[in-house]
């Protein structure tokens, strides 16, 4: 055994004003929590006094969230916590559009809600009970993921009614050094109600703010997000060819292969290959998706 093998690899050096980023990250999390309470106590109650129906009240609440999250993103960029390159955001927000994204970090919802006006969203059920997030979730009419049949019906209904719906089909943040694993519920909703499904690939380097990771464990350098809006997918491609259960499974396999191909091809140099779970259908489809991606980009 060599002496070097008895020691773990040295951590990367701290860069980009690490100590300031730690302080700024604490400020950002405090701002986020306080902002949720202020919206609940000072913004949403006056909005409810303005004449209008339930849809009008939801639209006003979503506008407030959209502007608040935009401000929050600008703050994090200005103080040097992260950078964001959002490609194709202008194609998001269409009637009946399901925006389907992977979920590498805590901030993914903030980026999408902050860039898509009047969007609905499927969020964790616990957020409806959290004192900092209960007000925004309730007033915006977001759908809580309680995994009931009623939840699937409500999500399909908002799509059929012309709303934009943001979905993270993993249900939780992607584990470190892994590729996303989607639940088929998102495809079941899409097949029942979506006019179009638009995949959004979220990449970040270095990984941070993952599940169970405390906010103060910041990476050695500034987080860099690249958010890429993909080409539209027509759910009828599967619903017209197969019964719904089979169509949902085939569509989910396709989306797995699509996201695996995109995330793998853009992985940082020298990074370990993310682990994928065993899936024979996915393994069969992946090369076909990779070939289509190469054709579309001219590679």
CSV table of C-alpha atoms in Angstrom, one decimal, residues 20-257:
chain,number,residue,atom,x,y,z
A,20,UNK,CA,-18.3,36.1,1.9
A,21,UNK,CA,-20.4,33.5,0.0
A,22,UNK,CA,-21.0,31.7,3.3
A,23,UNK,CA,-22.3,35.0,4.9
A,24,UNK,CA,-24.3,35.8,1.7
A,25,UNK,CA,-25.9,32.3,1.7
A,26,UNK,CA,-27.0,32.8,5.3
A,27,UNK,CA,-28.5,36.2,4.3
A,28,UNK,CA,-30.3,34.6,1.3
A,29,UNK,CA,-31.9,31.8,3.4
A,30,UNK,CA,-33.0,34.3,6.0
A,31,UNK,CA,-34.5,36.5,3.3
A,32,UNK,CA,-36.3,33.5,1.8
A,33,UNK,CA,-37.9,32.6,5.1
A,34,UNK,CA,-38.8,36.2,6.1
A,35,UNK,CA,-40.1,36.8,2.6
A,36,UNK,CA,-42.5,33.9,2.8
A,37,UNK,CA,-43.9,35.2,6.1
A,38,UNK,CA,-44.2,38.8,4.7
A,39,UNK,CA,-46.1,37.5,1.6
A,40,UNK,CA,-48.5,35.6,3.8
A,41,UNK,CA,-49.1,38.4,6.3
A,42,UNK,CA,-48.7,41.6,4.3
A,43,UNK,CA,-49.2,40.9,0.6
A,44,UNK,CA,-51.8,38.1,0.1
A,45,UNK,CA,-54.5,39.5,2.6
A,46,UNK,CA,-54.8,42.9,0.7
A,47,UNK,CA,-54.8,41.0,-2.6
A,48,UNK,CA,-57.8,39.1,-1.5
A,49,UNK,CA,-59.7,42.3,-0.9
A,50,UNK,CA,-59.4,43.3,-4.6
A,51,UNK,CA,-62.6,42.3,-6.5
A,52,UNK,CA,-62.3,39.1,-8.6
A,53,UNK,CA,-63.0,35.4,-8.6
A,54,UNK,CA,-60.7,32.6,-7.3
A,55,UNK,CA,-58.8,32.5,-10.6
A,56,UNK,CA,-58.1,36.2,-10.3
A,57,UNK,CA,-56.8,35.8,-6.7
A,58,UNK,CA,-54.6,32.9,-7.7
A,59,UNK,CA,-53.2,34.9,-10.7
A,60,UNK,CA,-52.3,37.9,-8.4
A,61,UNK,CA,-50.6,35.6,-5.9
A,62,UNK,CA,-48.6,33.9,-8.6
A,63,UNK,CA,-47.6,37.3,-10.0
A,64,UNK,CA,-46.3,38.2,-6.5
A,65,UNK,CA,-44.4,34.9,-6.2
A,66,UNK,CA,-42.9,35.4,-9.7
A,67,UNK,CA,-41.6,38.9,-8.9
A,68,UNK,CA,-40.3,37.8,-5.5
A,69,UNK,CA,-38.4,34.8,-6.9
A,70,UNK,CA,-37.0,37.0,-9.7
A,71,UNK,CA,-35.7,39.4,-7.1
A,72,UNK,CA,-34.3,36.5,-5.0
A,73,UNK,CA,-32.5,35.1,-8.0
A,74,UNK,CA,-31.0,38.6,-8.8
A,75,UNK,CA,-29.8,38.9,-5.2
A,76,UNK,CA,-28.0,35.6,-5.3
A,77,UNK,CA,-26.3,36.4,-8.6
A,78,UNK,CA,-25.3,39.9,-7.5
A,79,UNK,CA,-23.8,38.8,-4.2
A,80,UNK,CA,-21.8,36.1,-5.9
A,81,UNK,CA,-23.5,32.9,-4.6
A,82,UNK,CA,-24.2,31.5,-8.0
A,83,UNK,CA,-24.5,32.2,-11.8
A,84,UNK,CA,-27.5,31.2,-14.0
A,85,UNK,CA,-27.6,30.7,-17.7
A,86,UNK,CA,-31.3,30.0,-18.7
A,87,UNK,CA,-31.6,29.0,-22.3
A,88,UNK,CA,-35.0,29.0,-24.0
A,89,UNK,CA,-37.0,30.4,-21.1
A,90,UNK,CA,-39.2,32.3,-23.7
A,91,UNK,CA,-40.7,29.0,-24.7
A,92,UNK,CA,-42.2,28.3,-21.3
A,93,UNK,CA,-45.6,29.4,-20.0
A,94,UNK,CA,-47.9,28.3,-22.8
A,95,UNK,CA,-51.5,27.1,-22.2
A,96,UNK,CA,-51.7,23.4,-21.3
A,97,UNK,CA,-48.0,23.0,-21.2
A,98,UNK,CA,-46.4,20.6,-18.7
A,99,UNK,CA,-42.9,21.7,-17.8
A,100,UNK,CA,-41.0,18.6,-16.7
A,101,UNK,CA,-37.6,19.1,-15.0
A,102,UNK,CA,-35.0,17.2,-13.1
A,103,UNK,CA,-34.4,18.3,-9.5
A,104,UNK,CA,-30.7,18.6,-8.5
A,105,UNK,CA,-31.0,21.3,-5.9
A,106,UNK,CA,-33.2,23.2,-3.5
A,107,UNK,CA,-33.4,26.2,-5.8
A,108,UNK,CA,-34.9,24.6,-8.9
A,109,UNK,CA,-38.5,25.6,-8.1
A,110,UNK,CA,-37.3,29.2,-7.5
A,111,UNK,CA,-35.7,29.3,-11.0
A,112,UNK,CA,-38.7,28.0,-12.8
A,113,UNK,CA,-41.5,29.9,-10.9
A,114,UNK,CA,-39.3,33.0,-11.2
A,115,UNK,CA,-39.1,32.7,-15.0
A,116,UNK,CA,-42.6,31.4,-15.8
A,117,UNK,CA,-45.5,33.8,-15.2
A,118,UNK,CA,-48.8,32.5,-13.8
A,119,UNK,CA,-47.6,28.9,-13.6
A,120,UNK,CA,-49.1,26.2,-11.4
A,121,UNK,CA,-46.8,23.7,-9.7
A,122,UNK,CA,-46.9,20.4,-8.0
A,123,UNK,CA,-45.1,20.8,-4.6
A,124,UNK,CA,-44.3,18.6,-1.7
A,125,UNK,CA,-47.3,18.1,0.7
A,126,UNK,CA,-45.2,19.3,3.6
A,127,UNK,CA,-44.8,22.8,2.2
A,128,UNK,CA,-48.5,23.3,2.8
A,129,UNK,CA,-47.9,22.9,6.5
A,130,UNK,CA,-44.6,24.8,6.8
A,131,UNK,CA,-45.2,28.3,8.3
A,132,UNK,CA,-42.8,29.9,5.9
A,133,UNK,CA,-44.3,28.4,2.7
A,134,UNK,CA,-47.9,27.7,3.6
A,135,UNK,CA,-49.1,31.1,2.5
A,136,UNK,CA,-47.6,31.1,-0.9
A,137,UNK,CA,-48.6,27.5,-1.6
A,138,UNK,CA,-52.2,28.1,-0.5
A,139,UNK,CA,-52.8,31.4,-2.2
A,140,UNK,CA,-51.2,30.4,-5.5
A,141,UNK,CA,-53.4,27.3,-5.7
A,142,UNK,CA,-50.4,25.0,-6.0
A,143,UNK,CA,-51.1,21.3,-6.1
A,144,UNK,CA,-49.6,19.4,-3.1
A,145,UNK,CA,-48.2,15.9,-3.9
A,146,UNK,CA,-50.2,13.7,-1.6
A,147,UNK,CA,-49.9,10.9,-4.2
A,148,UNK,CA,-53.7,10.4,-4.2
A,149,UNK,CA,-55.9,9.8,-7.3
A,150,UNK,CA,-57.5,13.2,-6.6
A,151,UNK,CA,-54.1,14.8,-7.0
A,152,UNK,CA,-53.7,13.3,-10.5
A,153,UNK,CA,-57.1,14.4,-11.5
A,154,UNK,CA,-56.5,18.0,-10.2
A,155,UNK,CA,-53.2,18.2,-12.1
A,156,UNK,CA,-54.8,16.9,-15.3
A,157,UNK,CA,-57.7,19.4,-14.9
A,158,UNK,CA,-55.5,22.4,-14.6
A,159,UNK,CA,-53.7,21.4,-17.8
A,160,UNK,CA,-57.0,20.9,-19.6
A,161,UNK,CA,-58.1,24.3,-18.4
A,162,UNK,CA,-55.1,25.9,-20.1
A,163,UNK,CA,-52.8,26.5,-17.2
A,164,UNK,CA,-49.0,25.9,-17.3
A,165,UNK,CA,-47.9,23.2,-14.8
A,166,UNK,CA,-44.4,22.7,-13.5
A,167,UNK,CA,-43.6,19.2,-12.4
A,168,UNK,CA,-40.5,17.6,-10.8
A,169,UNK,CA,-41.2,13.9,-11.5
A,170,UNK,CA,-38.4,12.6,-9.1
A,171,UNK,CA,-40.5,13.8,-6.2
A,172,UNK,CA,-37.4,14.8,-4.3
A,173,UNK,CA,-33.9,16.1,-5.1
A,174,UNK,CA,-31.5,13.9,-7.2
A,175,UNK,CA,-29.0,12.1,-4.9
A,176,UNK,CA,-25.3,13.0,-5.3
A,177,UNK,CA,-23.5,11.2,-8.2
A,178,UNK,CA,-26.8,9.8,-9.6
A,179,UNK,CA,-29.0,10.3,-12.6
A,180,UNK,CA,-32.7,11.3,-12.0
A,181,UNK,CA,-35.2,8.5,-11.5
A,182,UNK,CA,-38.7,9.6,-12.4
A,183,UNK,CA,-42.0,8.4,-11.0
A,184,UNK,CA,-44.5,7.5,-13.7
A,185,UNK,CA,-47.2,9.7,-12.2
A,186,UNK,CA,-46.0,12.7,-14.1
A,187,UNK,CA,-46.5,10.9,-17.4
A,188,UNK,CA,-49.9,9.7,-16.3
A,189,UNK,CA,-50.9,13.4,-15.8
A,190,UNK,CA,-49.4,14.4,-19.1
A,191,UNK,CA,-51.2,11.7,-21.0
A,192,UNK,CA,-54.5,12.8,-19.4
A,193,UNK,CA,-54.3,16.5,-19.8
A,194,UNK,CA,-51.2,18.1,-21.3
A,195,UNK,CA,-51.3,19.6,-24.8
A,196,UNK,CA,-47.5,19.6,-24.9
A,197,UNK,CA,-44.7,18.4,-22.6
A,198,UNK,CA,-41.5,20.5,-22.5
A,199,UNK,CA,-38.4,18.9,-20.8
A,200,UNK,CA,-36.1,21.3,-18.9
A,201,UNK,CA,-32.7,20.0,-18.0
A,202,UNK,CA,-31.1,21.6,-15.0
A,203,UNK,CA,-27.4,21.2,-14.6
A,204,UNK,CA,-25.3,22.7,-11.7
A,205,UNK,CA,-21.6,22.5,-11.0
A,206,UNK,CA,-20.6,22.0,-8.3
A,207,UNK,CA,-23.5,20.1,-6.7
A,208,UNK,CA,-24.9,21.7,-3.6
A,209,UNK,CA,-28.1,22.2,-1.7
A,210,UNK,CA,-28.9,18.5,-2.1
A,211,UNK,CA,-31.4,16.6,0.1
A,212,UNK,CA,-30.2,16.6,3.7
A,213,UNK,CA,-27.3,18.9,3.1
A,214,UNK,CA,-27.3,22.0,5.5
A,215,UNK,CA,-27.3,25.4,3.9
A,216,UNK,CA,-23.9,26.4,5.5
A,217,UNK,CA,-22.1,23.5,3.7
A,218,UNK,CA,-21.4,25.7,0.7
A,219,UNK,CA,-19.2,24.4,-2.2
A,220,UNK,CA,-15.6,25.5,-2.6
A,221,UNK,CA,-16.5,27.7,-5.6
A,222,UNK,CA,-19.5,29.5,-6.9
A,223,UNK,CA,-22.4,27.4,-8.0
A,224,UNK,CA,-23.0,27.6,-11.8
A,225,UNK,CA,-26.5,26.7,-13.1
A,226,UNK,CA,-27.2,26.0,-16.8
A,227,UNK,CA,-31.0,25.5,-17.4
A,228,UNK,CA,-31.8,24.2,-20.9
A,229,UNK,CA,-35.3,24.1,-22.3
A,230,UNK,CA,-35.6,21.1,-24.7
A,231,UNK,CA,-37.8,20.5,-27.7
A,232,UNK,CA,-41.5,19.9,-27.1
A,233,UNK,CA,-42.8,16.4,-26.8
A,234,UNK,CA,-46.3,15.4,-27.9
A,235,UNK,CA,-48.0,13.1,-25.4
A,236,UNK,CA,-50.2,11.7,-28.2
A,237,UNK,CA,-47.1,10.0,-29.6
A,238,UNK,CA,-47.7,7.4,-26.8
A,239,UNK,CA,-51.4,7.7,-26.0
A,240,UNK,CA,-52.4,7.1,-29.6
A,241,UNK,CA,-50.3,4.0,-29.8
A,242,UNK,CA,-50.8,2.2,-26.5
A,243,UNK,CA,-53.3,1.9,-23.6
A,244,UNK,CA,-52.7,4.4,-20.9
A,245,UNK,CA,-50.7,2.2,-18.5
A,246,UNK,CA,-48.3,1.1,-21.2
A,247,UNK,CA,-48.2,4.6,-22.8
A,248,UNK,CA,-47.1,6.0,-19.4
A,249,UNK,CA,-44.4,3.4,-19.0
A,250,UNK,CA,-43.0,4.0,-22.5
A,251,UNK,CA,-43.1,7.7,-22.2
A,252,UNK,CA,-41.4,7.6,-18.8
A,253,UNK,CA,-38.6,5.3,-20.3
A,254,UNK,CA,-38.1,7.9,-23.1
A,255,UNK,CA,-37.8,10.8,-20.6
A,256,UNK,CA,-35.3,8.8,-18.5
A,257,UNK,CA,-33.2,8.2,-21.6
